[in-house]
Coordinates of C-alpha atoms in Angstrom, one line a residue:
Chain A
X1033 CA 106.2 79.3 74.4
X1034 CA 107.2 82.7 75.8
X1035 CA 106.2 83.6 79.4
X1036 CA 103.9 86.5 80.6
X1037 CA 105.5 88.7 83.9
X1038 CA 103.2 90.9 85.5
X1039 CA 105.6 93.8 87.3
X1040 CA 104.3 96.2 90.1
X1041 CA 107.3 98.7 89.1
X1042 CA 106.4 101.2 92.4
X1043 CA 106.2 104.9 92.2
X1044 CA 108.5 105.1 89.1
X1045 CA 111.8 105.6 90.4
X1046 CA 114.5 103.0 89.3
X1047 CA 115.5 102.3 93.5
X1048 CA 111.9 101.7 94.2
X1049 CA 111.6 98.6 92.5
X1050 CA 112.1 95.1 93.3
X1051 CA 115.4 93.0 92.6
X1052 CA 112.9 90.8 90.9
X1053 CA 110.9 93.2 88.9
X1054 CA 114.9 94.8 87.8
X1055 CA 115.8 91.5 86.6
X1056 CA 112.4 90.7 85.2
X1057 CA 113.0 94.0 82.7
X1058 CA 116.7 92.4 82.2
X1059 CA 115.7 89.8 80.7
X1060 CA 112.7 90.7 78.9
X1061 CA 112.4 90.5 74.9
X1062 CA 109.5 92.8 74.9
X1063 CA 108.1 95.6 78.0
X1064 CA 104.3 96.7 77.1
X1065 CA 102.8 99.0 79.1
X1066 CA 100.7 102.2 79.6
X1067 CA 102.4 105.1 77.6
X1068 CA 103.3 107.0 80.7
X1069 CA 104.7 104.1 82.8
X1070 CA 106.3 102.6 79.8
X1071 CA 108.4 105.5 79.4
X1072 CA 109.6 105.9 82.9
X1073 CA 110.9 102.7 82.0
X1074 CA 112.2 102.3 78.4
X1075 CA 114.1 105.0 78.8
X1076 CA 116.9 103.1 81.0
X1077 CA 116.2 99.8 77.7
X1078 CA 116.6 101.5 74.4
X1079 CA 117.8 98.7 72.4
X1080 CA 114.5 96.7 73.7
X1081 CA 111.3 96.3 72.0
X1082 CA 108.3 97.7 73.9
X1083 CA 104.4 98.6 73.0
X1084 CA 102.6 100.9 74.6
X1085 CA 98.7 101.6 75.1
X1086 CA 96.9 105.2 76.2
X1087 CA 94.8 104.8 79.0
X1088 CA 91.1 103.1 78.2
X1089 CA 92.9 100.3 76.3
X1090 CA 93.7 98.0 79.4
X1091 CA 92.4 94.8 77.4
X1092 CA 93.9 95.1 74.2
X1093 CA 97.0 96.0 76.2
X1094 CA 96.5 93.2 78.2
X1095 CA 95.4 90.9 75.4
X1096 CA 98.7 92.0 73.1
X1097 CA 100.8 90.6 75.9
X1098 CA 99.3 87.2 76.4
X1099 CA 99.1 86.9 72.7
X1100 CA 103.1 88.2 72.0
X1101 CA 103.9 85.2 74.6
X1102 CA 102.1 82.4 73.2
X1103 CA 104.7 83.7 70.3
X1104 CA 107.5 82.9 72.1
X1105 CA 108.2 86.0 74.1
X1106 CA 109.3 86.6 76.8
X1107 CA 107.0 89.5 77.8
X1108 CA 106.6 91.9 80.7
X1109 CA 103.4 93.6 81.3
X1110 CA 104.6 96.9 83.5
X1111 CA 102.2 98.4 85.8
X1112 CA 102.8 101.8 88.0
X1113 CA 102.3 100.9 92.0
X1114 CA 101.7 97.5 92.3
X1115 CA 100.6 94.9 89.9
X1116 CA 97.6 93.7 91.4
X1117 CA 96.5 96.8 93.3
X1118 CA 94.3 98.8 90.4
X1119 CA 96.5 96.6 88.6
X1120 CA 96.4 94.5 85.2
X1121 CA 97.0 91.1 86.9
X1122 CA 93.3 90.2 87.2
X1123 CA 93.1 91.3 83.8
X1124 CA 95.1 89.3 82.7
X1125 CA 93.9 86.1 83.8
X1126 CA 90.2 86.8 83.3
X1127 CA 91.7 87.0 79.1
X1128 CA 93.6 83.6 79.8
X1129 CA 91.1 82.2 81.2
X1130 CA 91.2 78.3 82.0
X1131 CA 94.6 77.5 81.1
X1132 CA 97.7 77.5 82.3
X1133 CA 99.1 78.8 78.8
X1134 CA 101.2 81.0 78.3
X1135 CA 102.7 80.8 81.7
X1136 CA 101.7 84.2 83.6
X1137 CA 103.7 85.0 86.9
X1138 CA 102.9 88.7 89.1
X1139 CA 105.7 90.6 90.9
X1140 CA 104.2 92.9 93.1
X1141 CA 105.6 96.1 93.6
X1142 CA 105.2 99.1 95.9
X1143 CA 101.9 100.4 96.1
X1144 CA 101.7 104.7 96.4
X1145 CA 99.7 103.6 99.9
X1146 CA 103.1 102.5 101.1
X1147 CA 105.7 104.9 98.9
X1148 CA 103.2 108.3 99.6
X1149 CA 103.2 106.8 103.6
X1150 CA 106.7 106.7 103.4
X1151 CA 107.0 110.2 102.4
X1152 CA 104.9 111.9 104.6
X1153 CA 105.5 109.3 108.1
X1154 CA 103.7 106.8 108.9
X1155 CA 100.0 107.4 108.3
X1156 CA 99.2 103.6 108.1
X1157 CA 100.6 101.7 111.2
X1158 CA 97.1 100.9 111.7
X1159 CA 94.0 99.2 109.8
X1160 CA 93.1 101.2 107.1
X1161 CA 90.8 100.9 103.5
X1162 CA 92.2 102.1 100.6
X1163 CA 89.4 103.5 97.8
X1164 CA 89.8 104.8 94.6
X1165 CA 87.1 108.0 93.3
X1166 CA 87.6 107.2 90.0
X1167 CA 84.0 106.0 88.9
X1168 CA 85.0 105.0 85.3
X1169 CA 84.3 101.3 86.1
X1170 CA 82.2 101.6 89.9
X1171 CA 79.0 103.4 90.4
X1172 CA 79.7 106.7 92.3
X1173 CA 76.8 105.4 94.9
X1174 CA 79.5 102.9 95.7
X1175 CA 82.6 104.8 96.5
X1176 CA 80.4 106.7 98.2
X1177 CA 79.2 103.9 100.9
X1178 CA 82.9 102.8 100.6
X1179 CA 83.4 106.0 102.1
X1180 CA 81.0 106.7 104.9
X1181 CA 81.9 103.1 105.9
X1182 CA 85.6 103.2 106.3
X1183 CA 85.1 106.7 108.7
X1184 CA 82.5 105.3 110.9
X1185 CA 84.7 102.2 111.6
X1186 CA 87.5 104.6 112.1
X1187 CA 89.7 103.2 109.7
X1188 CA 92.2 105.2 108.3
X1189 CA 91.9 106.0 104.4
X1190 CA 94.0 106.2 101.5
X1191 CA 92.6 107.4 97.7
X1192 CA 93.6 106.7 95.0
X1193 CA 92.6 108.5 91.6
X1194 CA 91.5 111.6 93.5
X1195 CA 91.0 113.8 90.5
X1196 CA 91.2 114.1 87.0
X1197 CA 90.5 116.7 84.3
X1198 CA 86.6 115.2 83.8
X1199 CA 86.6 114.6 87.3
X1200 CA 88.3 118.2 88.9
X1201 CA 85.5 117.7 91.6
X1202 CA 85.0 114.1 93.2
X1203 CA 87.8 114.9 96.4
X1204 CA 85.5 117.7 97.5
X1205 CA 82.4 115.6 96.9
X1206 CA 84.5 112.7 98.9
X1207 CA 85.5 115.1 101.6
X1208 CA 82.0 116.7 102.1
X1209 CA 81.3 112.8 102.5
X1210 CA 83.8 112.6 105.1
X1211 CA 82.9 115.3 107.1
X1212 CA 79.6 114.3 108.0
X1213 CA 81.8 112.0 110.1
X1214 CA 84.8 113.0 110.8
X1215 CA 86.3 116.4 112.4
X1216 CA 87.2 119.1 110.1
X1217 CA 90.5 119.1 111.8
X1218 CA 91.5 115.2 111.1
X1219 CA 94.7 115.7 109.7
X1220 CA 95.6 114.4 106.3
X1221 CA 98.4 114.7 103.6
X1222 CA 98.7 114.6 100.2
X1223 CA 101.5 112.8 98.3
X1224 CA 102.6 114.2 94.9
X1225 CA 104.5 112.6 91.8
X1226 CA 105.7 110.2 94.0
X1227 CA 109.5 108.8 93.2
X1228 CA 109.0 111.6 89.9
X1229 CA 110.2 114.7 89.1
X1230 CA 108.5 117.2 91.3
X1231 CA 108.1 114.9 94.6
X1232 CA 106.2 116.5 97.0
X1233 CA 103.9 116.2 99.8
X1234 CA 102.1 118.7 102.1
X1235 CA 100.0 118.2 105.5
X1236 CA 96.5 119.7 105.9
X1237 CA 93.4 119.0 108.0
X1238 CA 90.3 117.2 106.2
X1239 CA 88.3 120.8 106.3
X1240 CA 91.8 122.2 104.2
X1241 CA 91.4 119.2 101.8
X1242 CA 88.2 119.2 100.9
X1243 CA 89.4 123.1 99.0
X1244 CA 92.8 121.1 97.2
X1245 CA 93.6 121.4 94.0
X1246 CA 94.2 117.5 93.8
X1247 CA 95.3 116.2 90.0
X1248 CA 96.0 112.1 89.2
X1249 CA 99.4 112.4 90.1
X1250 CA 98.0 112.6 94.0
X1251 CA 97.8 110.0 96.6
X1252 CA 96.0 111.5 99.7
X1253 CA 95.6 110.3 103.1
X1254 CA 93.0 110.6 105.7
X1255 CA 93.9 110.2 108.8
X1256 CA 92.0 107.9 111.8
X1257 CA 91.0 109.3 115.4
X1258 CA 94.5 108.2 116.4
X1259 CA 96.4 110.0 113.9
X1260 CA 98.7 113.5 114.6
X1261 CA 100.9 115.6 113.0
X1262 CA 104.7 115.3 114.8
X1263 CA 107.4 117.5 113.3
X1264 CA 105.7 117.9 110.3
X1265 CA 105.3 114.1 109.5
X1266 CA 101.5 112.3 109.6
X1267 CA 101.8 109.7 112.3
X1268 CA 99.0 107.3 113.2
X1269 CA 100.3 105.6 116.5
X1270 CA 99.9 101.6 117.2
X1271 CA 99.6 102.3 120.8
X1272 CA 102.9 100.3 122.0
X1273 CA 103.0 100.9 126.2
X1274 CA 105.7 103.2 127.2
X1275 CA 106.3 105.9 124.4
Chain B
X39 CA 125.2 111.9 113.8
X40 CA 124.2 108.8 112.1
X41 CA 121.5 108.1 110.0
X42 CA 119.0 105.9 111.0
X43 CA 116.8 104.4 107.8
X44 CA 113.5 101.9 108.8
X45 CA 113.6 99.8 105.8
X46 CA 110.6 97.0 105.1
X47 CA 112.1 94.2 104.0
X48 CA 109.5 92.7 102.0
X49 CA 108.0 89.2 102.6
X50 CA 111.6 87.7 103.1
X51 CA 113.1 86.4 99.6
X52 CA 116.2 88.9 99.0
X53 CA 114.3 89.6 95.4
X54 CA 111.3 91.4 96.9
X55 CA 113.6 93.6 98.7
X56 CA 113.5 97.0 96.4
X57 CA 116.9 98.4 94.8
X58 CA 116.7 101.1 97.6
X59 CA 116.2 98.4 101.0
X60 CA 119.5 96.5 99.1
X61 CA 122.0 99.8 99.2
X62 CA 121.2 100.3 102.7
X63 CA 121.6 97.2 103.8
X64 CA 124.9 97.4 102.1
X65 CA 126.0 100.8 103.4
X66 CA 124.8 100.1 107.3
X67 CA 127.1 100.0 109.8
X68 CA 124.4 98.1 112.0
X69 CA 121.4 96.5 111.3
X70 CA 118.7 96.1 114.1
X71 CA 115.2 94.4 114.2
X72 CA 113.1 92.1 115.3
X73 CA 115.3 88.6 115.8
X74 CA 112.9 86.2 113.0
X75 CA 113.4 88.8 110.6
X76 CA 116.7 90.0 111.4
X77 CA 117.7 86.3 110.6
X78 CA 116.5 86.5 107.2
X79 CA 118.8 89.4 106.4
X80 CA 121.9 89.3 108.7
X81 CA 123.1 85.3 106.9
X82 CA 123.6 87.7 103.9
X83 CA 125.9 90.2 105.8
X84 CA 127.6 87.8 108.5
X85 CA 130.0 90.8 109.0
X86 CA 128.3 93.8 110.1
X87 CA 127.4 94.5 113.8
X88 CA 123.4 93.8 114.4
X89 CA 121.4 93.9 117.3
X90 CA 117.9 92.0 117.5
X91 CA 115.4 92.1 120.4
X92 CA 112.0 89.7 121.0
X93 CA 108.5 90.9 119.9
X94 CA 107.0 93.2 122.9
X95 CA 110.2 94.9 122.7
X96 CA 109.1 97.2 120.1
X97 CA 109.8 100.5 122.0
X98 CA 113.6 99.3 123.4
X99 CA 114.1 98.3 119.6
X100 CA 113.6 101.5 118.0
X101 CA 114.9 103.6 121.2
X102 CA 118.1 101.5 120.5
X103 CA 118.5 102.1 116.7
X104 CA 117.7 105.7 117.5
X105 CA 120.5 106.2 120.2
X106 CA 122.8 104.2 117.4
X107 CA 122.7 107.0 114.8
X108 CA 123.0 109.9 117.4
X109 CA 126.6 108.0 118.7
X110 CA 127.6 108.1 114.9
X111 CA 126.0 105.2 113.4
X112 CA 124.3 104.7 110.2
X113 CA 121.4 102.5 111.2
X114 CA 119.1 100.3 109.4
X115 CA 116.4 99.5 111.5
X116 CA 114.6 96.3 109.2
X117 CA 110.5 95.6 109.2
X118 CA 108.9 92.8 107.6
X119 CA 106.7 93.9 105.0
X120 CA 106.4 97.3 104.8
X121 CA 107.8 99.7 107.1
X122 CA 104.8 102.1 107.5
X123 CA 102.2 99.0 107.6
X124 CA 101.8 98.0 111.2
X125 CA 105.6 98.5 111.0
X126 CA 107.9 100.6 113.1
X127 CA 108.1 103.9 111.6
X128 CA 105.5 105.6 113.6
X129 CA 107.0 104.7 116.9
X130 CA 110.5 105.8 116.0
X131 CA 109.1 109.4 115.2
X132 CA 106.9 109.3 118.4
X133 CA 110.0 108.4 120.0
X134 CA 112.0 111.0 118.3
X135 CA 109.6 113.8 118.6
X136 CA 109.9 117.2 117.7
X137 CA 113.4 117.4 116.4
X138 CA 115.5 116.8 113.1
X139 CA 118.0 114.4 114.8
X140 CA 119.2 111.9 114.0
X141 CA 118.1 112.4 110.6
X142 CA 115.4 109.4 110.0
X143 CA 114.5 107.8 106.7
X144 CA 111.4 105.4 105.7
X145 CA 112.0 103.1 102.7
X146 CA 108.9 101.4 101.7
X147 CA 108.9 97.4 101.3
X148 CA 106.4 95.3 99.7
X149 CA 103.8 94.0 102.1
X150 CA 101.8 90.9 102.6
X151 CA 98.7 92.4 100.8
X152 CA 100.7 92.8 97.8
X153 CA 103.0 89.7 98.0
X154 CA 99.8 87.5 99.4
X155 CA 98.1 88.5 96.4
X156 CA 100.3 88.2 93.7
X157 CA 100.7 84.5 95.3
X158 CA 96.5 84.1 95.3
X159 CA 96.0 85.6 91.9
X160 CA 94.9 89.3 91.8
X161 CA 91.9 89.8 94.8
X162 CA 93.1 93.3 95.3
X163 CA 92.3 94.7 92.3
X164 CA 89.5 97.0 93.7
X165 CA 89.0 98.7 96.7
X166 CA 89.6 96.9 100.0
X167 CA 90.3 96.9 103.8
X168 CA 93.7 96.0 105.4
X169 CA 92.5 94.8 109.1
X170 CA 94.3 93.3 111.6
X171 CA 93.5 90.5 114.2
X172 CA 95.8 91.3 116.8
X173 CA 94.0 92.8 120.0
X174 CA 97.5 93.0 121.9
X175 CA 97.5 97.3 120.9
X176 CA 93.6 97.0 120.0
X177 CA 89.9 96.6 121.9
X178 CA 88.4 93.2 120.3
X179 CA 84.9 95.0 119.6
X180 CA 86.9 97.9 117.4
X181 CA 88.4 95.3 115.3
X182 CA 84.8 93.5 115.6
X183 CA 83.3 96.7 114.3
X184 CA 85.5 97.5 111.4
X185 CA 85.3 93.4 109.9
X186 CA 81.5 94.7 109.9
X187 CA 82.0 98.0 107.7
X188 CA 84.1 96.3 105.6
X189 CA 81.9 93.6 104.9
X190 CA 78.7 95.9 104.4
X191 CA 80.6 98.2 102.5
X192 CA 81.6 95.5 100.1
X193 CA 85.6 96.1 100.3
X194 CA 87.7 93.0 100.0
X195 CA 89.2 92.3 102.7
X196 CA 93.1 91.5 103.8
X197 CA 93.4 90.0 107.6
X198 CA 97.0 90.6 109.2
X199 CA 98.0 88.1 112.2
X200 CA 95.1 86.3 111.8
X201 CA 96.0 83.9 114.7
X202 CA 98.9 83.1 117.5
X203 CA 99.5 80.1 119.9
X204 CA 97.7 82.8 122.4
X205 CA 94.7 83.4 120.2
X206 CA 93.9 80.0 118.0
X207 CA 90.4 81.1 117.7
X208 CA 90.5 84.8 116.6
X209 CA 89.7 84.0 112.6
X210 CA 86.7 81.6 113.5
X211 CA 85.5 84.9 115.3
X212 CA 86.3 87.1 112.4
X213 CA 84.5 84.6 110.1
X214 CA 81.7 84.2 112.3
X215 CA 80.9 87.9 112.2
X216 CA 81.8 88.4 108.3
X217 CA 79.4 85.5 107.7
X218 CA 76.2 87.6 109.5
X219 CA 77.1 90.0 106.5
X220 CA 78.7 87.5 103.6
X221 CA 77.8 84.5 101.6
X222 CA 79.3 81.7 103.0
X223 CA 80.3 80.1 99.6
X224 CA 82.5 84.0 99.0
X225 CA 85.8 83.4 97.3
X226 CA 88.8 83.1 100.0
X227 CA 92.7 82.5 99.8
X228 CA 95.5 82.1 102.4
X229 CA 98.7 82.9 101.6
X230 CA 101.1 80.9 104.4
X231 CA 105.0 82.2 104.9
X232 CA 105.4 84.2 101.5
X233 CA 108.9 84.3 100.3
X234 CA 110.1 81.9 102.6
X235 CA 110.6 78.3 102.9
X236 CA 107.7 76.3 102.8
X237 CA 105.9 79.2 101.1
X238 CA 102.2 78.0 100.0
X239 CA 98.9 79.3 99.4
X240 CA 95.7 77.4 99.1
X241 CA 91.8 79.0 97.9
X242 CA 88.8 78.1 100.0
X243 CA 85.4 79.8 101.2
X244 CA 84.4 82.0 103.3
X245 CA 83.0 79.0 105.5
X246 CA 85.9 77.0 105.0
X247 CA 88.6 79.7 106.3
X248 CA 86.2 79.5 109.3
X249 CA 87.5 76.3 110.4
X250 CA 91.5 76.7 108.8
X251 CA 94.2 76.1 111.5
X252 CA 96.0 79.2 110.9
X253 CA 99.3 80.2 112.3
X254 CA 101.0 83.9 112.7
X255 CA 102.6 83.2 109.6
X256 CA 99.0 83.4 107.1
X257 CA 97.8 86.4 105.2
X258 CA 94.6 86.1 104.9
X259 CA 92.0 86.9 101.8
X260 CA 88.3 87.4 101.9
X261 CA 87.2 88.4 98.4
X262 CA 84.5 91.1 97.7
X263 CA 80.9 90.3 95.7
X264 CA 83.2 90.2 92.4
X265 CA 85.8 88.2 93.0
X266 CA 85.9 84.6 91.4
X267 CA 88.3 81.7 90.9
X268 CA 89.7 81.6 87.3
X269 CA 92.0 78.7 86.9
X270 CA 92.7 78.0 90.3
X271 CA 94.0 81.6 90.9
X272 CA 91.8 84.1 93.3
X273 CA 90.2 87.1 91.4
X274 CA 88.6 89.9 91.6
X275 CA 88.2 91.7 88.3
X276 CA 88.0 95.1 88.1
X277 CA 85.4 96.0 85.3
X278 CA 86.7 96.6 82.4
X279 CA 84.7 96.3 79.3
X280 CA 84.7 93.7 76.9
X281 CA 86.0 90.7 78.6

């Protein structure tokens, strides 16, 4: 009997990942993954097998990997981020079900709430909710109390799956949202292609985001009533005495 | 000048560090942090310079590393976790202000929300709340306020330093208030000193974690209307069709 690994492989550069998750892929008969995360991987394996899925086949994906270790592989099921966050770890055990075979273990990795922080300060030194606007698989109503909820308790806010090309318009819809709660001037930042080619990230206030051209490579930030803008990095202070 | 580099560590194990935490710890000249966690790293590098300081020392700590890399130093300044999440990259660039020197760094770790999960099962795979316990930086009715919104708006829900020898009581209060909103019988899971010796985790409900001893060393879990327990692990699934 093979074994099923789960690995959060972070933003998609190599140095982002885990020790565990590199070794994981070392020794690895088999990678599956989404197309797109598959092949930020593969590329540094060509002798290995892989099999890849386009987006909307999570549970065949999902089920192909359970079913390629109860063969005997050794299988690991790639994820971008981290592998539990919009990951395919619950997935995975909802098709297992209520057995302990094949053996399934989860690496986490590094979320784009922690690599897109990194890149533009420290946005998230305090509580915070991260929500995602995709509304593939959630009713729109609820991202949308999700939302209102997370800026009246002041919590800072990180999306994921701002945009896509059938969805150009749901971070305006999100913003206008936001506003009815929050200043127009909150500051906020948007991290792009995060640990890809093409990094980048820019600072605006939540007025200036609403009116961004966000696509699904984007991880934006939302500021709390704490947070400001210091030489050009988004910083929400703890409040430690002295500073 | 130096370089001074705030790296999260992860939860402790030298595998969750990423690739990127590893080759600066490697190239430092000096490692600082707080002295728990600056334990876990300095056994592996018992000849390089470090210098630890006590919790409440936050503000001397990163002062320290930041005078380091002006004298010449490179400097990696080490955070449990991640380094953005509740960690110290905010207050170095409050404490640096507006200038480019030293030059300062953020490398992302993997933190409790994803390590605590992986260990659970996968609770996080949908949107959630990261709130913290701790009212040493924070008003008690703020964090009182924002358990509420969470719970209402139906986000799991991830509770940072849940308890100290100071404040025994502050998840019976936490529960108390998420149970005015919440089943009692909701799907719960602590995760108790990840990556470390004597790492365990252990599933229970919402009325249950009322009455858990926990120490500073839990990450706590409080599942959202979805989430379930599918052989033993903590889940909450995300949607997907066909399951």
């Amino acid at each position: 009997m093979g074994k099923l690994i789960i690995a959060g492989i972070g933003p998609g550069d190599r140095d982002s990942m885990t020790i565990a998750v590199e070794k994981a892929l070392n020794a690895a008969d088999i990678i599956v993954g989404y197309t797109v995360y598959a092949d930020l991987v593969r590329a540094d394996y060509p002798e290995k097998e892989s099999f890849t899925t386009p987006m909307t086949k999570e549970t065949e994906r999902c089920q192909i990997a359970l079913d390629l270790a109860r063969q005997g592989k050794n299988v690991v099921l790639i994820c971008s981020g981290d592998s539990g966050i919009y990951g395919m770890a619950a997935l995975v055990y909802e098709l297992r079900g209520e057995t302990d075979t094949p053996e399934v273990e989860i690496l986490p990795g590094i979320t784009a709430a922690c690599s897109g922080g990194a890149l533009l300060g420290a946005p998230l030194t305090h509580d915070f909710a991260v929500i995602s606007l995709s509304d593939r698989l959630t009713p729109w109503e609820k991202i949308e109390a999700r939302l209102k909820a997370a800026a009246e308790a002041d919590l800072s806010i990180v999306l994921y799956n701002p945009a896509s090309k059938s969805r150009p318009d749901y971070l305006s819809r999100a913003c206008d949202i936001l506003l009815q709660k929050l200043p127009a001037d909150r500051p906020c930042g948007v991290a792009h292609a995060i640990g890809r080619e093409g990094e980048n990230c820019q600072l605006m206030t939540l007025r200036g985001l609403r009116d961004f051209p966000a696509d699904m490579f984007c991880t934006i930030f939302v500021g709390n009533s704490m947070t400001k803008v210091i030489n050009g990095k988004l910083i929400t202070p703890r409040g430690y005495p002295n500073v």
